[in-house]
Short mmCIF file of C-alpha atoms in Angstrom, two decimals:
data_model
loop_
_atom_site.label_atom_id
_atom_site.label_comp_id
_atom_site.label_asym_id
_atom_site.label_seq_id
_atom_site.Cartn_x
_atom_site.Cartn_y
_atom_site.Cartn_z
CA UNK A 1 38.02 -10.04 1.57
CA UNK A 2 35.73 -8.88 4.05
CA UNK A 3 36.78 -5.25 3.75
CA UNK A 4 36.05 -5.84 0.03
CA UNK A 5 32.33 -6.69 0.18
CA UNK A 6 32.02 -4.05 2.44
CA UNK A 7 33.38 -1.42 0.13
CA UNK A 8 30.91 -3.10 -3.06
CA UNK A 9 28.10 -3.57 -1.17
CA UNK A 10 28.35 0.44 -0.24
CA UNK A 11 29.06 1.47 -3.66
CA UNK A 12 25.79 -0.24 -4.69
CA UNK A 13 23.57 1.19 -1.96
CA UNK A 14 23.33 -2.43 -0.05
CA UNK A 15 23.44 -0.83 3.96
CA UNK A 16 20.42 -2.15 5.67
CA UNK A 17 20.54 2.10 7.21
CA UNK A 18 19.86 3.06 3.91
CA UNK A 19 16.79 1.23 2.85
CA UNK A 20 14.98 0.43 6.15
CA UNK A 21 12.55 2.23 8.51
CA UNK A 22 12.22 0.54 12.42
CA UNK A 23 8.97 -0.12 12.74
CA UNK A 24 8.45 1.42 15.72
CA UNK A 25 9.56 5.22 14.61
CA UNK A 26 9.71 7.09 11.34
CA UNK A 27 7.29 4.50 9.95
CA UNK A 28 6.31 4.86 6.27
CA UNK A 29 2.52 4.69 7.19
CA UNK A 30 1.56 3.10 3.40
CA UNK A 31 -0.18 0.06 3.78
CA UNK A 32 -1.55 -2.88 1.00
CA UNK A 33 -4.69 -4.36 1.97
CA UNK A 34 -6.15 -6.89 0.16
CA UNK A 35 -9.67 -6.66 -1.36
CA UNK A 36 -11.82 -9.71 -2.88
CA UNK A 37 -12.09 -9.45 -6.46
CA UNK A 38 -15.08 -6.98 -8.07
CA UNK A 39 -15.10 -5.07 -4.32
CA UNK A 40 -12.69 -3.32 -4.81
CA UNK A 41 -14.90 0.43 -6.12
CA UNK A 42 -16.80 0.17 -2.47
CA UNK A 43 -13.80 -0.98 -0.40
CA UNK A 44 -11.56 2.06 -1.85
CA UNK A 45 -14.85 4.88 -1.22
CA UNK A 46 -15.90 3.34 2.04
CA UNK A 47 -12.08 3.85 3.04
CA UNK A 48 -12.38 7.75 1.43
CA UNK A 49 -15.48 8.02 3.32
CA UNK A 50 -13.89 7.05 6.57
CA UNK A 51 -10.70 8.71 6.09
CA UNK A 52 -10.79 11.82 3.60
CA UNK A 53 -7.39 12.56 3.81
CA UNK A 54 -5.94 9.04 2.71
CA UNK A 55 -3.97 8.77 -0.41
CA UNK A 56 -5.63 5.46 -2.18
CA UNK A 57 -3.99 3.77 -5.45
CA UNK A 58 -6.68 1.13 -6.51
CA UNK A 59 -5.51 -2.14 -8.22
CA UNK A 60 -7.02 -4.74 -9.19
CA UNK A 61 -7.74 -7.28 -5.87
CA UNK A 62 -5.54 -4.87 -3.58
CA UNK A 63 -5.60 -1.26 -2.56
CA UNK A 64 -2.29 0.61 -2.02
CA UNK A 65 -3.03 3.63 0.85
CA UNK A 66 -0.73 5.94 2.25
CA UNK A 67 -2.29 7.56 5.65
CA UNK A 68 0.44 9.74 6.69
CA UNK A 69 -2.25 12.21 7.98
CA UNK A 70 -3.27 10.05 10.06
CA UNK A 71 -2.07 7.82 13.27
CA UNK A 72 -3.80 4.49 12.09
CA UNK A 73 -6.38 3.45 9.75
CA UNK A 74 -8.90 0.24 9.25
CA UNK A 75 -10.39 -0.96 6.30
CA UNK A 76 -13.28 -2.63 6.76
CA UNK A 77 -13.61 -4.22 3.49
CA UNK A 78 -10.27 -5.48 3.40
CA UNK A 79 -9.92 -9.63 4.01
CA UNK A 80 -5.91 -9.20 4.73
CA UNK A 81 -3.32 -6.43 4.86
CA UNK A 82 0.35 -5.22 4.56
CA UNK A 83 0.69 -2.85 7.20
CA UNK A 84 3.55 -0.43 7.10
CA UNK A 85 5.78 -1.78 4.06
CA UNK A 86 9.10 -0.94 2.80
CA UNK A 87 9.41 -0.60 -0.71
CA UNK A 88 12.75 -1.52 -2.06
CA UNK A 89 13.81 -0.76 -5.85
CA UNK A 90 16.82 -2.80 -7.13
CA UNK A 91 18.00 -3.33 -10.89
CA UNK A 92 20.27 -6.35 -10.51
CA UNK A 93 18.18 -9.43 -8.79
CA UNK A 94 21.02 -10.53 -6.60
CA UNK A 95 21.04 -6.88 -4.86
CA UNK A 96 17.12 -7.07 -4.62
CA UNK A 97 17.36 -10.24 -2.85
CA UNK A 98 20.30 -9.34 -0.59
CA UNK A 99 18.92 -5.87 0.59
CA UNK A 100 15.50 -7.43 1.19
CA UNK A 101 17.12 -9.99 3.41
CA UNK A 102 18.94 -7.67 5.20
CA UNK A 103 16.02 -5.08 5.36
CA UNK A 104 13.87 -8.88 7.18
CA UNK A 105 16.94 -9.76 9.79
CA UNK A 106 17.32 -6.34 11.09
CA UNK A 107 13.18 -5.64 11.32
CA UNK A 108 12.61 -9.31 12.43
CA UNK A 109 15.50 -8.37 15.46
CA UNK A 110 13.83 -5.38 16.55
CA UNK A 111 10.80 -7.15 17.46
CA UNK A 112 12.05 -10.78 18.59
CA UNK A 113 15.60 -9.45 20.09
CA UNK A 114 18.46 -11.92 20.53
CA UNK A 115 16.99 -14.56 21.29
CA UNK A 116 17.78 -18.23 19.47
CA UNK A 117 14.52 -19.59 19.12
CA UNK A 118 13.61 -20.42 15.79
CA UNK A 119 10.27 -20.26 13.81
CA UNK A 120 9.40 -17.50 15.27
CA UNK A 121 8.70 -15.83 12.35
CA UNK A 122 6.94 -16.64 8.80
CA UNK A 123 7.74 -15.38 5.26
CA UNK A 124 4.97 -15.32 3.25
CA UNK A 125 4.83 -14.07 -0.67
CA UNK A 126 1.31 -12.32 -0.84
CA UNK A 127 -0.24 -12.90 -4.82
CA UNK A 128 -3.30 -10.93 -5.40
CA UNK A 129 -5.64 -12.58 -8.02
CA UNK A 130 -4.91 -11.33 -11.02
CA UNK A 131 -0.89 -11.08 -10.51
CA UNK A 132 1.48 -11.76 -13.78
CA UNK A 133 4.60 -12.21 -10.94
CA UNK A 134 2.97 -15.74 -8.95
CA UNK A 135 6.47 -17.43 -10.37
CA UNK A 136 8.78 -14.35 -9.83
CA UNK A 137 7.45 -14.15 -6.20
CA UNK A 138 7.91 -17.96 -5.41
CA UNK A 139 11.51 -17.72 -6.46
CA UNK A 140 12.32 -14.65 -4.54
CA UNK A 141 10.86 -16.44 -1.57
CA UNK A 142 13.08 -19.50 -1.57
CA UNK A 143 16.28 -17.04 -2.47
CA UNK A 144 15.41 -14.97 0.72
CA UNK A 145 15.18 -18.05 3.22
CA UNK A 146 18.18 -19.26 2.37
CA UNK A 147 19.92 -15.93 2.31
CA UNK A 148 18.07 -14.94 6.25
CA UNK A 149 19.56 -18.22 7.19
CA UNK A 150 22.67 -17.45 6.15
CA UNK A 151 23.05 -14.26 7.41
CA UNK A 152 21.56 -14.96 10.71
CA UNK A 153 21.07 -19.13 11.73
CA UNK A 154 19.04 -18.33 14.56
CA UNK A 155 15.95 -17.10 12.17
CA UNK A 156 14.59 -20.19 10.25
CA UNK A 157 11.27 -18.74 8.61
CA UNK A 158 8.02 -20.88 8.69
CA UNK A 159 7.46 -21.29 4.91
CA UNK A 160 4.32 -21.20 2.93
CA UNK A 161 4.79 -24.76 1.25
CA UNK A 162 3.18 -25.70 5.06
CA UNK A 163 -0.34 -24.42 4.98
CA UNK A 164 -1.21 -25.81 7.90
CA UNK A 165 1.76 -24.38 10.14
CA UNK A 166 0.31 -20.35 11.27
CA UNK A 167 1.92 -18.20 13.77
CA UNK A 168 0.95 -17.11 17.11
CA UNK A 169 0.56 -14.30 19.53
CA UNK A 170 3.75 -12.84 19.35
CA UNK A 171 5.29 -13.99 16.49
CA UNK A 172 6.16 -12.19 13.55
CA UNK A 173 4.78 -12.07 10.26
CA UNK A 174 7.05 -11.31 7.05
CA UNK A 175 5.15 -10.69 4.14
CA UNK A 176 6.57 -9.59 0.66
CA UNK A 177 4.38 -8.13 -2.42
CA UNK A 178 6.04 -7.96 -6.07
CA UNK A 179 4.80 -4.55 -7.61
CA UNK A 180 7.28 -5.07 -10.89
CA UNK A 181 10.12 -7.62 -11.14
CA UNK A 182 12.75 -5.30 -9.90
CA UNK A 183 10.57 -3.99 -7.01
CA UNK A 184 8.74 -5.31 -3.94
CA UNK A 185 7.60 -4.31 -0.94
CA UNK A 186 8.22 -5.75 2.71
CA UNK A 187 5.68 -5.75 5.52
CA UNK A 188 7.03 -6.63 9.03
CA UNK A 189 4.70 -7.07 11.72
CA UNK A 190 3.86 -9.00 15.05
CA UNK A 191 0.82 -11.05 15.47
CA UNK A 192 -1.64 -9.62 17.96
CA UNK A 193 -4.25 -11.64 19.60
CA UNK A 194 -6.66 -9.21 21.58
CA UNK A 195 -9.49 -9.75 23.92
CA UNK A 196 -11.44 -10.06 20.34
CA UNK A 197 -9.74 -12.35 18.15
CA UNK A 198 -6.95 -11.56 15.93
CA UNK A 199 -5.79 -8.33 14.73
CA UNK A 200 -4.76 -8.11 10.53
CA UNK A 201 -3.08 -9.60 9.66
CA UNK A 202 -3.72 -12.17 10.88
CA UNK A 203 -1.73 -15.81 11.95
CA UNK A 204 -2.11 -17.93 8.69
CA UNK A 205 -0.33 -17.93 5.29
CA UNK A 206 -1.99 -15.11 3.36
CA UNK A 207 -4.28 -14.04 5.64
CA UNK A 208 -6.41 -16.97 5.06
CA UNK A 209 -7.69 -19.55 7.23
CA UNK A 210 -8.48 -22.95 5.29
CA UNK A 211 -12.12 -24.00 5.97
CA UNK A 212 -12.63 -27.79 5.99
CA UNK A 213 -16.32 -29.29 4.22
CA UNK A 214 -18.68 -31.17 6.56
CA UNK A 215 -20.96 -34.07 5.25
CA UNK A 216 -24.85 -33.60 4.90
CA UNK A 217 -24.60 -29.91 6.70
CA UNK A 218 -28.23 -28.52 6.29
CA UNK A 219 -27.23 -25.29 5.08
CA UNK A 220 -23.36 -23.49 3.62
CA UNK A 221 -23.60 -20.85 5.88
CA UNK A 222 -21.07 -22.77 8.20
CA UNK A 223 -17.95 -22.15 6.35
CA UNK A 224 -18.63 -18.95 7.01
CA UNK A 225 -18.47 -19.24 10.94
CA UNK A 226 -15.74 -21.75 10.67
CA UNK A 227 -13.42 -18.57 9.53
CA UNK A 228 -15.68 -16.04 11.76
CA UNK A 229 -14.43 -18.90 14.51
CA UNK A 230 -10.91 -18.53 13.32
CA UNK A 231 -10.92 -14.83 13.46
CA UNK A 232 -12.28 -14.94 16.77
CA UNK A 233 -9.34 -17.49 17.90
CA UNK A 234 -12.20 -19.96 19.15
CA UNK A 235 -10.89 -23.15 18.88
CA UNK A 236 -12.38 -25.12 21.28
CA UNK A 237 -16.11 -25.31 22.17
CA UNK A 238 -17.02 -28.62 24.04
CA UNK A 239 -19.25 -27.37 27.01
CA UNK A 240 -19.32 -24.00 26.01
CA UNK A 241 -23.16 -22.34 26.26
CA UNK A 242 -23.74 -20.37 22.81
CA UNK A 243 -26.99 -18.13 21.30
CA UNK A 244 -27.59 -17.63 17.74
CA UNK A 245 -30.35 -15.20 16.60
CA UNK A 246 -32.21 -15.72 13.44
CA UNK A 247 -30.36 -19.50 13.56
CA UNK A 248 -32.86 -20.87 10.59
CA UNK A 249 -31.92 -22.78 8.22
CA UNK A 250 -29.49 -23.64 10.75
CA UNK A 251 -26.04 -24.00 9.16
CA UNK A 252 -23.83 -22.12 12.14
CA UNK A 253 -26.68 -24.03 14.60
CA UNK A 254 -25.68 -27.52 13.05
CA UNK A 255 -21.80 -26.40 13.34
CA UNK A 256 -21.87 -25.27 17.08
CA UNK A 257 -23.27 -28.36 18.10
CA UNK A 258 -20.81 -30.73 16.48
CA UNK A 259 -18.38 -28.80 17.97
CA UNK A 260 -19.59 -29.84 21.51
CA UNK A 261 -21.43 -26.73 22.44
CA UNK A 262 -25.03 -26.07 24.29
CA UNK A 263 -26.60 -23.93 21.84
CA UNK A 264 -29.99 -21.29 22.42
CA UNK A 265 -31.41 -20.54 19.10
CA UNK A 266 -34.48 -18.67 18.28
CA UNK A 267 -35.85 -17.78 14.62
CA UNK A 268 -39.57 -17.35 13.66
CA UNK A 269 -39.16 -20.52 11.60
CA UNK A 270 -39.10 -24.27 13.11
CA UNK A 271 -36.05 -26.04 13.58
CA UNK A 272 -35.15 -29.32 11.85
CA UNK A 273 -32.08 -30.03 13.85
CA UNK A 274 -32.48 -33.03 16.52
CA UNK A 275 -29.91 -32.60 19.46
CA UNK A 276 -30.27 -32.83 23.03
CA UNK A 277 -27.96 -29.72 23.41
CA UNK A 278 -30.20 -27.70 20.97
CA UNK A 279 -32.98 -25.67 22.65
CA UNK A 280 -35.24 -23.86 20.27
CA UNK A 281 -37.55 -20.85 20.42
CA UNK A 282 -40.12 -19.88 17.60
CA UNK A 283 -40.44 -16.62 18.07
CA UNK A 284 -38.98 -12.75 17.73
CA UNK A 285 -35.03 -12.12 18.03
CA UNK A 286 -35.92 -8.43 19.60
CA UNK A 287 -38.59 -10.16 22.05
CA UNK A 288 -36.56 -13.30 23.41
CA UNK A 289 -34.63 -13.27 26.33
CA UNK A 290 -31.92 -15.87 27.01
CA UNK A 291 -32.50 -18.22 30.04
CA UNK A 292 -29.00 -17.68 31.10
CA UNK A 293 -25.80 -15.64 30.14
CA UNK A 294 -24.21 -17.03 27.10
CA UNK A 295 -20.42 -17.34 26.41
CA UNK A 296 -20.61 -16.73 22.87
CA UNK A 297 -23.66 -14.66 20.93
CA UNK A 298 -23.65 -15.27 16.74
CA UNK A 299 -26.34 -13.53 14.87
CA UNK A 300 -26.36 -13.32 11.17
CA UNK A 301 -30.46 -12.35 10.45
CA UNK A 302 -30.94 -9.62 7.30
CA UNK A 303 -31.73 -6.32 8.54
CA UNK A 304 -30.87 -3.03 8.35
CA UNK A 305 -27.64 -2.51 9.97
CA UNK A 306 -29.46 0.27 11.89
CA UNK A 307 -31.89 -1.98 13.26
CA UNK A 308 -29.31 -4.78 13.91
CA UNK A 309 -27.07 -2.09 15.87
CA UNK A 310 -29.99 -1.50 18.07
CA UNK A 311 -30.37 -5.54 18.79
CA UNK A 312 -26.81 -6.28 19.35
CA UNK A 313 -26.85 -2.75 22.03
CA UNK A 314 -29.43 -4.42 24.17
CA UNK A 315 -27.25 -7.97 24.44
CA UNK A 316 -24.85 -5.63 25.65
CA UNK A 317 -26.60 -3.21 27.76
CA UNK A 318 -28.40 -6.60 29.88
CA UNK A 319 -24.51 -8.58 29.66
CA UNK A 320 -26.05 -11.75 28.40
CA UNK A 321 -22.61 -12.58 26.17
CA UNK A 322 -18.97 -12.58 26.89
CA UNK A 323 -17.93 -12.78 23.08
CA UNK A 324 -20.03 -12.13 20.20
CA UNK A 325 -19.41 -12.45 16.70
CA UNK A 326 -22.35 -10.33 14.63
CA UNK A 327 -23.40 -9.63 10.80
CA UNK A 328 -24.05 -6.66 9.25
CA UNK A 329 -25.76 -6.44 6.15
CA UNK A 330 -24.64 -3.95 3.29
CA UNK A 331 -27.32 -4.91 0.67
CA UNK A 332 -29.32 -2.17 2.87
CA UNK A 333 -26.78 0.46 1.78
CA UNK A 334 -23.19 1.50 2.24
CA UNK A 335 -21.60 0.80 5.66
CA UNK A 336 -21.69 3.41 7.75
CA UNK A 337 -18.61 3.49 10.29
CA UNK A 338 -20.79 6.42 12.83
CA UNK A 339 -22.89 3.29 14.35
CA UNK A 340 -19.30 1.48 15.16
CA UNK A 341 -18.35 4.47 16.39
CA UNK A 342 -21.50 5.30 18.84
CA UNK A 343 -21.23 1.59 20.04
CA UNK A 344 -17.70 2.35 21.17
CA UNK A 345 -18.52 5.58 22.79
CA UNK A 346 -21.73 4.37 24.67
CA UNK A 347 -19.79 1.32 25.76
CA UNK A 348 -16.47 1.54 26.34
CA UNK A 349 -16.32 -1.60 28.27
CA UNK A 350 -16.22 -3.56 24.78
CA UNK A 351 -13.83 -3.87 22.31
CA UNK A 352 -14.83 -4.15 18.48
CA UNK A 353 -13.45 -4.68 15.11
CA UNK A 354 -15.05 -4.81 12.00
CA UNK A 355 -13.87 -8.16 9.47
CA UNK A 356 -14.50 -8.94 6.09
CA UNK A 357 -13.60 -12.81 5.77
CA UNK A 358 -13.04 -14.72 2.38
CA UNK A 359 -16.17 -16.19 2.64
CA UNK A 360 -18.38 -13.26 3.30
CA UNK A 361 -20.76 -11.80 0.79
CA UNK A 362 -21.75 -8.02 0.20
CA UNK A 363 -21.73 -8.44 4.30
CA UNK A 364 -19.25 -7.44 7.16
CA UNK A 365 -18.88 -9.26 10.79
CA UNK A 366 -18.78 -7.24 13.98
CA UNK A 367 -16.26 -9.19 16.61
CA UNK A 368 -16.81 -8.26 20.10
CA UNK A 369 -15.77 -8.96 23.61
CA UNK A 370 -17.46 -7.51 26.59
CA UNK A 371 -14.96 -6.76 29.51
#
């Protein structure tokens, strides 16, 4: 019987050798990142811009890109990605869902090894807004877990009916796109947590992180650091000493501090928050100095990115932060990836990367750690 499946499954193309790449070697360098809706256009020629030689398919909400010309790409504008997918073709459903399982065991086991612990992994179907397969991929989903368990009880996949359950450092993220009903494509990855925050993608369900609302907040703005937060893995701030720049109306201000951290805010406008961990300065952003070293430096004032550069490179040239999470504005023009690059070159003690969160506007956040 045994010799018998064998014999039909190789008739029908259904060797894991046949279908899968390791991750580590003979990669397929394409990658899916997704894009919010309506940014697409400046996401796909900021990528061009950045990387000429890049084959990009734009669709609506995603952006397919091959970079085989290249070692490794970033796009800035993207709020989650699908690095390094498979793309596996099958007529016949039951043969789609079989060779995708087999395609997640064996890249799964390259990364975690032999080892029996379970839930180290989680299988997530990715549905860009727009998508006519939302059904076709929640099916496929529940197919493949129980087929991955069957073929190997070791794995037992976090699923996305938990929103609340994310991965961590380490861990491995499955993710699995639908392009037609007879095709999809499977991402396997490991989590990375760097001296930064997370790398893309990153530890939750579909890339996103699930803000919670606050009562009587005195400004919106703090959703928006709750994910910036997220991104930065900062999950616990009681007694930690924090700066914010340009802090009025005081939304990430208000946040910090019911979070149980000291916070040093300065903004030419008066301050309506009352807290006996809140010390404020009226006054210039470029002029003020902090009274001590900070642990974490957020700045999200409109300016120029040019201009904002310049701020953020004398924080680092004095070592007032250790972390610092900062905004760049693009309503000044298109982003311009030569002042990331300068920053890098001129201080090579720090490590940056450039997000675009869920929650963002026509804006992009700079994470940074000093070393």
């Amino acid at each position: 019987i045994m010799l018998r499946r064998y014999i039909w499954r190789k008739k029908r193309g259904c060797c894991t050798s046949r279908s899968y790449s390791t991750p580590n070697s003979d990669r397929s360098k394409k990658t899916i990142y997704m894009i919010k809706a309506r940014e697409e256009s400046i996401a796909s020629s900021t990528l061009s811009t950045m990387f000429p030689d890049v084959d990009i398919e734009q669709k609506r909400s995603y952006l397919d890109v091959n970079y085989a010309r290249y070692d490794n790409i970033d796009c800035v504008w993207a709020v989650h990605s699908l690095p390094d997918y498979t793309q596996i073709r099958r007529k016949k459903y039951e043969i789609l869902v079989n060779d995708t399982a087999d395609i997640i065991v064996a890249g799964t086991r390259k990364y975690l090894g032999d080892e029996e612990s379970k839930s180290r992994f989680g299988l997530y179907g990715i549905i860009p807004d727009g998508s006519v397969h939302g059904r076709d991929v929640m099916k496929i989903i529940k197919d493949l877990s129980n087929t991955i368990m069957k073929k190997d009880r070791f794995l037992l996949p976090k699923r996305i009916r938990n929103q609340k359950k994310y991965l961590y450092d380490g861990d491995v993220t499955v993710q699995l796109f639908m392009k037609k009903t007879d095709t999809v494509c499977v991402s396997i990855s490991p989590i990375k947590l760097n001296s930064y925050g997370w790398d893309l993608p990153g530890p939750w369900p579909n890339g996103l992180f699930h803000t919670k609302k606050e009562k009587n907040p005195p400004a919106s703005a703090y959703i928006k650091l709750q994910e910036v937060l997220a991104h930065m893995n900062v999950n616990d701030l009681k007694g930690s000493l924090c700066a914010e720049l340009g802090s009025a109306p005081g939304g990430w201000t208000w946040h910090l501090l019911n979070e149980g951290a000291t916070v040093h805010s300065v903004d030419l406008a008066p301050t309506s928050i009352d807290n006996p961990n809140h010390y404020h300065t009226e006054g210039n952003a470029f002029d003020w100095n902090p009274p001590d070293n900070v642990k974490y430096l957020f700045c999200d004032m409109s300016l120029p990115p040019s201009d904002s550069i310049r701020l953020l490179e004398r924080w680092i040239r004095n070592n007032w932060c250790c972390k610092f999470a900062w905004t760049l504005k693009m309503s000044y023009g298109i982003f311009d990836n030569t002042l990331i690059n300068n920053l890098q070159e001129q201080y090579p003690n720090v490590s940056i990367a450039v997000r675009h969160c869920y929650s963002h506007g026509n804006e992009l956040v700079i994470l940074g750690s000093i070393n």
